[in-house]
Amino acid sequence: MDLGFLEWPFFTPEHVDFARRLSAFCRSDLSDIDSEHDESETGLDRTCREIARRLGGAGFFSPCVVEAPGGAFDVRRLCLGREILAAHLGLADFVFAMQGLGTGPISLFGSEAQRKRYLPPVTRGEAIAAFALSEPNAGSDVASMTTRAERDGAHYVINGAKTWISNGGIAAHYVVFARTGEAPGAKGLSAFVVDADTPGLSVAERVRVIAPHPIATMKFEDCRVPASAMLGNPGEGFQVAMGTLDVFRTTVGAAALGFARRALREALGRVLEREVFGKKLSTFQLTQAKIADMGVGVDAAALLVYRAAWTRDTAKRRITREASMAKLYATETAQQVIDMAVQLFGGTGVVSGKAVETLYREIRALRIYEGTSEIQRLVIANEILKGYSKELRDRVRWLPA
Ligand SMILES: Cc1cc2nc3c(=O)[nH]c(=O)nc-3n(C[C@H](O)[C@H](O)[C@H](O)COP(=O)(O)OP(=O)(O)OC[C@H]3O[C@@H](n4cnc5c(N)ncnc54)[C@H](O)[C@@H]3O)c2cc1C
């Protein structure tokens, strides 16, 4: 992968070193797991475990957790990890992303005991993590969730269902959000970490999506967890979820960027080699227009992704607007870049198992999960309007009496 962007001022020498090592590792240690792996349920589960074992064993999950209490994520390293892995193999990006998202609430809001118990095995790739927020009737509108956790002495009893759960069925633990009823809506939710072997927790069904990953609907039937399994305080579940997504949303943009870079590279290889009407495809101006649009899209997406990550790392503040812009732009642009790559390949582009065909399927869900493109637009507009109203208020305050 072309790592020329590492010259940008967003990165430290440690970031550059991490990116180079991971890129080399993909070539040396992940190349036998190619995009035509066994896509049956057991095949997917086995491949995910194997990828986790290899990446964890080589220390590449260290950006996915914050082991020191009070520490912060290095969002640039998370983004570099996702971008490089996505450019190599979608499933490797999926595994890396979920080790982070599935422990993010523990890293950010967990007690000392929770951190010690759950984070090290995930970092080593020995345990797999999951994040269970969405429900059949509560996706974009998270606050309408109906899964309940009722207090019963020293325990909470969870009942309900969670759907679209990445790593459902193979995770060692699930971070679960449920209604505890301190207040209506978003203020009455709490977060829990639930071990996979807790009685009452089971896989209701596996969900097969266009780019197959291990995803399931999970059922909670009188699932009893100790009160100490709560992350943060009662009623803080929404803050736990949003605080975690504030870090990880930018990384979805980074994964999209990795897919787009790979599509551009595949397309370049093709147009430089394919002959039509007696000339290389790359010599036609219509081809060059596509290449130019793809290149600009990739660079603009990268700038938004690494602007968001750098801001979060250096200013150490919420990056709601920057993260939503990065996710929206990078995922939408990657979809277009990949579509252009498929077009440049002609019929070969839609043959099952071809790199651009796989990318075409991989990119689609990124415009939906962790907040759809429509939701990102609502968030961005809200942030811009909020900023402008504040500016107006400040201007009025400074008017002479
Ligand atoms: C592959 C994949 C993996 C996932 N992994 C996980 C996971 O690990 N954990 C987890 O908790 N969830 C996961 N999800 C769930 C994901 O976060 C939700 O699918 C997403 O939030 C959208 O919710 P929904 O599917 O219920 O769609 P809905 O909320 O029903 O939205 C349907 C459509 O309506 C639009 N819409 C919604 N509200 C508005 C509005 N106010 N204005 C205009 N348009 C609107 C949406 O943008 C969308 O186009 C995953 C999803 C996928 C596809």
Coordinates of C-alpha atoms and ligand atoms in Angstrom, one line a residue:
M1 CA 0.0 0.0 0.0
D2 CA 1.2 3.5 -0.8
L3 CA 2.1 5.1 2.6
G4 CA 3.1 8.4 1.1
F5 CA 0.4 10.2 3.2
L6 CA 2.5 9.4 6.3
E7 CA 4.5 12.5 5.4
W8 CA 1.5 14.7 6.4
P9 CA 2.0 16.6 9.7
F10 CA -0.7 14.6 11.5
F11 CA 1.7 11.8 12.4
T12 CA 4.5 11.2 14.9
P13 CA 7.5 8.9 14.1
E14 CA 5.7 6.3 16.3
H15 CA 2.6 6.4 14.0
V16 CA 4.8 6.0 10.9
D17 CA 6.6 3.0 12.5
F18 CA 3.3 1.4 13.5
A19 CA 1.9 1.9 10.0
R20 CA 5.0 0.5 8.3
R21 CA 5.2 -2.5 10.6
L22 CA 1.5 -3.4 10.2
S23 CA 1.7 -3.0 6.4
A24 CA 4.7 -5.4 6.3
F25 CA 2.9 -7.8 8.6
C26 CA -0.2 -7.9 6.3
R27 CA 2.1 -9.0 3.5
S28 CA 4.1 -11.5 5.5
D29 CA 1.6 -12.9 7.9
L30 CA -1.9 -12.4 6.6
S31 CA -1.4 -13.0 2.9
D32 CA -2.5 -16.6 3.1
I33 CA -5.9 -15.5 4.4
D34 CA -7.2 -14.0 1.2
S35 CA -10.6 -12.6 0.4
E36 CA -11.8 -16.0 -0.9
H37 CA -11.7 -17.5 2.6
D38 CA -14.4 -20.0 3.6
E39 CA -17.5 -17.9 4.0
S40 CA -19.6 -20.5 5.8
E41 CA -20.5 -19.6 9.4
T42 CA -18.0 -21.9 10.9
G43 CA -15.4 -20.9 8.3
L44 CA -15.9 -17.2 9.2
D45 CA -15.7 -17.9 12.9
R46 CA -12.5 -19.8 12.5
T47 CA -10.9 -17.2 10.2
C48 CA -11.8 -14.4 12.6
R49 CA -10.3 -16.3 15.6
E50 CA -7.2 -16.9 13.5
I51 CA -6.8 -13.3 12.5
A52 CA -7.3 -12.2 16.1
R53 CA -4.7 -14.7 17.3
R54 CA -2.1 -13.5 14.7
L55 CA -2.7 -9.7 15.1
G56 CA -2.9 -10.0 18.9
G57 CA 0.1 -12.3 19.1
A58 CA 2.1 -9.7 17.2
G59 CA 1.0 -6.8 19.5
F60 CA -1.2 -5.1 16.8
F61 CA -4.3 -4.8 19.1
S62 CA -2.5 -2.4 21.5
P63 CA -4.3 0.7 19.9
C64 CA -7.7 -1.0 20.5
V65 CA -7.5 -0.7 24.3
V66 CA -6.5 1.9 26.9
E67 CA -4.9 -0.2 29.6
A68 CA -3.7 2.7 31.8
P69 CA -6.6 4.2 33.9
G70 CA -7.4 7.7 32.8
G71 CA -5.5 7.2 29.5
A72 CA -6.9 8.1 26.1
F73 CA -7.1 6.3 22.8
D74 CA -4.5 7.1 20.1
V75 CA -7.2 7.6 17.4
R76 CA -4.6 8.1 14.7
R77 CA -3.2 4.7 15.4
L78 CA -6.7 3.2 15.4
C79 CA -7.3 4.9 12.0
L80 CA -4.0 3.7 10.6
G81 CA -4.7 0.2 11.8
R82 CA -8.2 0.1 10.1
E83 CA -7.0 1.8 6.9
I84 CA -4.1 -0.6 6.4
L85 CA -6.0 -3.7 7.3
A86 CA -9.1 -2.7 5.2
A87 CA -6.8 -2.2 2.2
H88 CA -5.5 -5.7 2.7
L89 CA -8.5 -7.7 3.8
G90 CA -12.0 -6.6 5.0
L91 CA -12.3 -9.3 7.6
A92 CA -9.0 -8.3 9.2
D93 CA -10.3 -4.8 9.5
F94 CA -13.6 -6.1 11.0
V95 CA -11.6 -8.1 13.7
F96 CA -9.4 -5.2 14.6
A97 CA -12.3 -2.7 14.7
M98 CA -14.4 -4.9 17.0
Q99 CA -11.6 -5.6 19.5
G100 CA -11.7 -1.8 19.9
L101 CA -15.4 -1.1 19.8
G102 CA -16.3 -4.1 21.9
T103 CA -13.9 -3.0 24.7
G104 CA -14.2 0.8 24.1
P105 CA -16.7 1.3 26.9
I106 CA -14.5 -0.7 29.3
S107 CA -11.4 1.3 28.3
L108 CA -13.2 4.6 28.8
F109 CA -15.7 3.9 31.6
G110 CA -14.6 0.6 33.2
S111 CA -13.6 0.1 36.9
E112 CA -10.0 -1.1 37.7
A113 CA -11.3 -4.6 38.2
Q114 CA -13.2 -4.6 34.9
R115 CA -10.2 -3.3 33.0
K116 CA -7.9 -5.9 34.5
R117 CA -10.2 -8.7 33.7
Y118 CA -11.4 -7.9 30.2
L119 CA -8.7 -5.8 28.4
P120 CA -5.5 -8.0 28.5
P121 CA -7.0 -11.1 26.8
V122 CA -8.5 -8.9 24.1
T123 CA -5.2 -7.2 23.5
R124 CA -3.5 -10.6 23.2
G125 CA -6.1 -11.7 20.7
E126 CA -7.2 -14.6 23.0
A127 CA -10.6 -13.2 23.6
I128 CA -13.0 -11.6 21.1
A129 CA -15.2 -8.6 22.0
A130 CA -18.7 -7.3 21.0
F131 CA -20.8 -4.2 21.3
A132 CA -24.5 -4.7 21.7
L133 CA -26.5 -1.5 21.2
S134 CA -28.9 -2.0 18.3
E135 CA -32.3 -3.7 18.5
P136 CA -34.8 -4.7 15.9
N137 CA -36.8 -1.5 16.7
A138 CA -34.0 0.7 17.8
G139 CA -31.2 1.4 15.4
S140 CA -30.8 5.1 14.5
D141 CA -33.2 5.9 17.3
V142 CA -31.1 4.3 20.1
A143 CA -33.1 5.9 22.9
S144 CA -36.2 3.9 21.9
M145 CA -34.5 0.6 23.0
T146 CA -36.7 -1.8 25.0
T147 CA -34.2 -4.3 26.4
R148 CA -34.6 -4.0 30.1
A149 CA -32.2 -4.6 33.1
E150 CA -34.1 -4.8 36.3
R151 CA -32.4 -4.6 39.7
D152 CA -32.8 -7.7 41.9
G153 CA -30.7 -7.4 45.0
A154 CA -27.0 -7.5 44.1
H155 CA -27.9 -8.3 40.5
Y156 CA -29.5 -7.0 37.4
V157 CA -31.8 -9.2 35.3
I158 CA -31.6 -8.5 31.5
N159 CA -34.5 -9.3 29.1
G160 CA -34.8 -8.4 25.4
A161 CA -33.0 -8.8 22.1
K162 CA -30.1 -7.1 20.3
T163 CA -29.5 -7.4 16.6
W164 CA -26.7 -6.8 14.1
I165 CA -24.2 -7.8 16.7
S166 CA -20.8 -8.1 15.1
N167 CA -19.0 -11.1 16.7
G168 CA -22.3 -12.4 18.0
G169 CA -21.7 -16.1 18.9
I170 CA -17.9 -15.9 19.0
A171 CA -17.3 -13.1 21.5
A172 CA -16.1 -13.8 25.0
H173 CA -18.0 -10.8 26.3
Y174 CA -20.7 -8.3 25.1
V175 CA -21.0 -4.7 26.2
V176 CA -24.8 -4.5 26.5
F177 CA -27.0 -1.4 26.7
A178 CA -30.3 -1.7 28.5
R179 CA -33.1 0.3 30.0
T180 CA -32.8 0.7 33.7
G181 CA -35.5 3.3 34.0
E182 CA -33.8 6.2 36.0
A183 CA -35.6 8.6 33.6
P184 CA -37.5 8.3 30.3
G185 CA -35.6 8.0 26.9
A186 CA -31.9 8.3 26.7
K187 CA -31.4 9.2 30.4
G188 CA -32.8 5.8 31.5
L189 CA -30.2 3.5 29.9
S190 CA -27.2 1.8 31.5
A191 CA -24.3 -0.2 30.1
F192 CA -23.2 -3.7 31.3
V193 CA -20.4 -6.1 30.4
V194 CA -21.9 -9.6 30.0
D195 CA -19.8 -12.7 29.8
A196 CA -20.8 -14.9 26.8
D197 CA -21.4 -18.0 29.0
T198 CA -23.9 -16.1 31.3
P199 CA -27.1 -18.3 31.5
G200 CA -30.0 -16.7 29.6
L201 CA -27.7 -15.2 26.9
S202 CA -27.9 -17.0 23.5
V203 CA -27.7 -16.5 19.8
A204 CA -31.2 -16.2 18.4
E205 CA -30.0 -16.3 14.7
R206 CA -27.0 -15.6 12.6
V207 CA -27.5 -12.7 10.1
R208 CA -25.9 -13.2 6.7
V209 CA -25.0 -9.9 5.1
I210 CA -23.6 -9.1 1.6
A211 CA -20.0 -9.1 2.8
P212 CA -20.2 -12.1 5.2
H213 CA -19.0 -11.4 8.7
P214 CA -20.0 -13.1 11.9
I215 CA -23.1 -11.2 12.9
A216 CA -26.0 -12.3 15.0
T217 CA -29.2 -11.4 16.8
M218 CA -28.7 -12.1 20.5
K219 CA -31.5 -13.0 23.0
F220 CA -31.5 -12.2 26.7
E221 CA -33.9 -14.3 28.8
D222 CA -33.7 -13.6 32.5
C223 CA -29.9 -13.1 32.0
R224 CA -28.6 -12.3 35.5
V225 CA -25.5 -10.3 35.9
P226 CA -23.9 -8.9 39.1
A227 CA -24.4 -5.2 39.7
S228 CA -20.6 -4.8 39.5
A229 CA -21.0 -5.6 35.7
M230 CA -22.3 -2.1 35.2
L231 CA -20.0 0.3 33.2
G232 CA -20.2 3.7 34.7
N233 CA -23.2 4.7 36.8
P234 CA -26.9 3.8 36.5
G235 CA -28.5 6.0 33.8
E236 CA -25.2 6.8 32.1
G237 CA -25.6 4.2 29.3
F238 CA -26.3 6.7 26.6
Q239 CA -23.1 8.8 27.5
V240 CA -21.1 5.5 27.5
A241 CA -22.4 4.6 24.1
M242 CA -21.9 8.1 22.6
G243 CA -18.6 8.7 24.3
T244 CA -17.3 5.4 22.7
L245 CA -18.8 6.2 19.3
D246 CA -17.2 9.6 19.4
V247 CA -13.8 7.8 19.3
F248 CA -14.7 5.0 16.9
R249 CA -16.8 6.8 14.3
T250 CA -13.7 8.4 12.7
T251 CA -12.2 4.9 12.4
V252 CA -15.1 3.8 10.2
G253 CA -14.0 6.6 7.8
A254 CA -10.5 5.2 8.0
A255 CA -11.6 1.7 7.0
A256 CA -13.6 3.2 4.0
L257 CA -10.4 5.0 3.1
G258 CA -8.5 1.7 3.1
F259 CA -11.1 0.1 0.8
A260 CA -11.0 3.1 -1.5
R261 CA -7.2 3.1 -1.7
R262 CA -7.2 -0.6 -2.6
A263 CA -9.9 0.0 -5.3
L264 CA -7.8 2.8 -6.8
R265 CA -4.7 0.6 -6.8
E266 CA -6.5 -2.3 -8.4
A267 CA -8.0 0.1 -11.1
L268 CA -4.6 1.6 -11.9
G269 CA -3.1 -1.9 -12.4
R270 CA -6.0 -2.7 -14.7
V271 CA -6.0 0.4 -16.9
L272 CA -2.3 0.4 -17.4
E273 CA -2.4 -3.2 -18.7
R274 CA -5.8 -3.6 -20.5
E275 CA -5.8 -2.8 -24.2
V276 CA -9.0 -1.6 -26.0
F277 CA -9.2 -0.2 -29.5
G278 CA -5.5 -0.8 -29.9
K279 CA -4.5 1.4 -27.0
K280 CA -4.0 1.0 -23.2
L281 CA -7.2 1.9 -21.3
S282 CA -5.2 4.4 -19.3
T283 CA -4.6 6.6 -22.4
F284 CA -8.2 7.5 -22.8
Q285 CA -9.3 10.8 -21.3
L286 CA -12.5 9.4 -19.9
T287 CA -10.4 6.9 -18.0
Q288 CA -8.1 9.6 -16.8
A289 CA -11.1 11.7 -15.5
K290 CA -12.2 8.7 -13.4
I291 CA -8.7 8.2 -12.1
A292 CA -8.5 11.9 -11.2
D293 CA -11.9 11.9 -9.4
M294 CA -10.8 8.7 -7.5
G295 CA -7.5 10.3 -6.5
V296 CA -9.1 13.5 -5.3
G297 CA -11.8 11.6 -3.4
V298 CA -9.2 9.4 -1.6
D299 CA -7.0 12.4 -0.6
A300 CA -9.9 14.5 0.6
A301 CA -11.3 11.6 2.7
A302 CA -7.9 11.0 4.2
L303 CA -7.6 14.7 5.1
L304 CA -11.0 14.6 6.9
V305 CA -10.2 11.3 8.7
Y306 CA -6.8 12.4 9.9
R307 CA -8.0 15.9 10.8
A308 CA -10.6 14.3 13.1
A309 CA -8.2 11.8 14.6
W310 CA -5.4 14.4 15.1
T311 CA -7.9 16.9 16.7
R312 CA -9.1 14.2 19.1
D313 CA -5.6 13.2 20.1
T314 CA -4.1 16.6 20.5
A315 CA -6.9 18.8 21.6
K316 CA -8.3 16.0 23.8
R317 CA -11.9 17.1 23.4
R318 CA -15.1 15.6 21.8
I319 CA -15.0 15.7 18.0
T320 CA -18.6 15.2 17.2
R321 CA -18.6 17.4 14.1
E322 CA -15.2 16.3 12.8
A323 CA -15.9 12.6 13.3
S324 CA -19.3 12.7 11.6
M325 CA -17.8 14.7 8.6
A326 CA -15.0 12.1 8.3
K327 CA -17.3 9.2 8.5
L328 CA -19.9 10.6 6.1
Y329 CA -17.4 11.8 3.5
A330 CA -15.1 8.9 3.5
T331 CA -17.8 6.2 3.4
E332 CA -19.8 7.9 0.6
T333 CA -16.7 8.7 -1.4
A334 CA -15.3 5.2 -1.0
Q335 CA -18.6 3.8 -2.4
Q336 CA -18.1 6.0 -5.5
V337 CA -14.4 5.2 -5.9
I338 CA -15.1 1.5 -5.7
D339 CA -18.0 1.8 -8.2
M340 CA -15.6 3.6 -10.6
A341 CA -13.0 0.8 -10.1
V342 CA -15.6 -1.9 -10.9
Q343 CA -16.6 0.1 -14.1
L344 CA -13.0 0.3 -15.2
F345 CA -12.7 -3.4 -14.9
G346 CA -15.7 -4.0 -17.2
G347 CA -17.3 -7.5 -16.9
T348 CA -14.3 -8.7 -14.9
G349 CA -15.2 -6.2 -12.1
V350 CA -18.4 -8.1 -11.2
V351 CA -16.9 -11.6 -11.1
S352 CA -17.3 -13.1 -7.6
G353 CA -14.0 -13.1 -5.7
K354 CA -12.3 -10.4 -7.8
A355 CA -10.8 -7.7 -5.4
V356 CA -13.0 -4.9 -6.7
E357 CA -16.2 -7.1 -6.5
T358 CA -15.3 -7.9 -2.8
L359 CA -14.7 -4.2 -2.1
Y360 CA -18.0 -3.4 -3.7
R361 CA -19.8 -5.6 -1.1
E362 CA -17.5 -4.7 1.8
I363 CA -18.1 -0.9 1.6
R364 CA -21.8 -0.9 1.7
A365 CA -22.4 -1.5 5.4
L366 CA -20.1 1.3 6.4
R367 CA -22.6 3.8 5.2
I368 CA -25.1 2.3 7.7
Y369 CA -23.3 1.1 10.9
E370 CA -22.3 3.4 13.7
G371 CA -24.8 6.0 12.4
T372 CA -26.1 6.1 8.9
S373 CA -25.1 8.8 6.4
E374 CA -28.5 10.5 7.1
I375 CA -27.8 10.5 10.8
Q376 CA -24.3 11.9 10.2
R377 CA -25.8 14.8 8.2
L378 CA -28.3 15.5 11.0
V379 CA -25.4 15.6 13.5
I380 CA -23.2 17.8 11.3
A381 CA -26.0 20.3 10.6
N382 CA -26.9 20.4 14.3
E383 CA -23.2 21.1 15.3
I384 CA -22.9 23.8 12.6
L385 CA -26.2 25.5 13.6
K386 CA -25.2 25.3 17.3
G387 CA -21.9 26.9 16.6
Y388 CA -23.5 29.7 14.5
S389 CA -26.2 30.4 17.2
K390 CA -23.4 30.7 19.8
E391 CA -21.5 33.1 17.5
L392 CA -24.7 35.2 17.2
R393 CA -25.2 35.2 21.0
D394 CA -21.6 36.2 21.5
R395 CA -22.0 39.0 19.0
V396 CA -25.1 40.3 20.8
R397 CA -23.2 40.2 24.1
W398 CA -20.4 42.3 22.7
L399 CA -22.7 45.0 21.2
P400 CA -22.2 48.4 23.0
A401 CA -25.0 49.1 25.5
Ligands
LIG1 C1 -22.9 -5.0 9.0 C2 -23.4 -4.3 10.2 C3 -22.8 -4.5 11.4 C4 -23.4 -3.9 12.5 N1 -22.8 -4.1 13.8 C5 -23.3 -3.7 14.9 C6 -22.8 -4.0 16.2 O1 -21.8 -4.6 16.3 N2 -23.4 -3.5 17.3 C7 -24.6 -2.8 17.2 O2 -25.1 -2.4 18.2 N3 -25.1 -2.5 16.0 C8 -24.5 -2.9 14.8 N4 -25.1 -2.6 13.6 C9 -26.4 -1.9 13.6 C10 -26.3 -0.5 13.0 O3 -25.6 0.4 13.8 C11 -27.7 -0.1 12.6 O4 -28.1 -0.9 11.5 C12 -27.8 1.4 12.2 O5 -27.6 2.2 13.3 C13 -29.1 1.8 11.5 O6 -30.2 1.3 12.3 P1 -31.3 0.5 11.5 O7 -30.7 -0.6 10.7 O8 -32.3 0.1 12.6 O9 -32.0 1.5 10.5 P2 -33.1 2.5 10.8 O10 -32.8 3.3 12.0 O11 -34.4 1.9 10.8 O12 -33.0 3.5 9.5 C14 -33.6 3.2 8.3 C15 -33.3 4.4 7.3 O13 -34.0 5.5 7.8 C16 -33.0 6.6 7.9 N5 -33.3 7.5 9.0 C17 -33.4 7.2 10.4 N6 -33.7 8.2 11.1 C18 -33.8 9.3 10.2 C19 -34.1 10.7 10.3 N7 -34.3 11.2 11.5 N8 -34.1 11.4 9.2 C20 -33.9 10.9 8.0 N9 -33.6 9.6 7.8 C21 -33.6 8.8 8.9 C22 -31.7 5.9 8.1 O14 -30.6 6.8 7.7 C23 -31.8 4.7 7.2 O15 -31.6 5.1 5.9 C24 -24.5 -3.2 12.4 C25 -25.2 -3.0 11.2 C26 -24.6 -3.6 10.1 C27 -25.4 -3.4 8.8

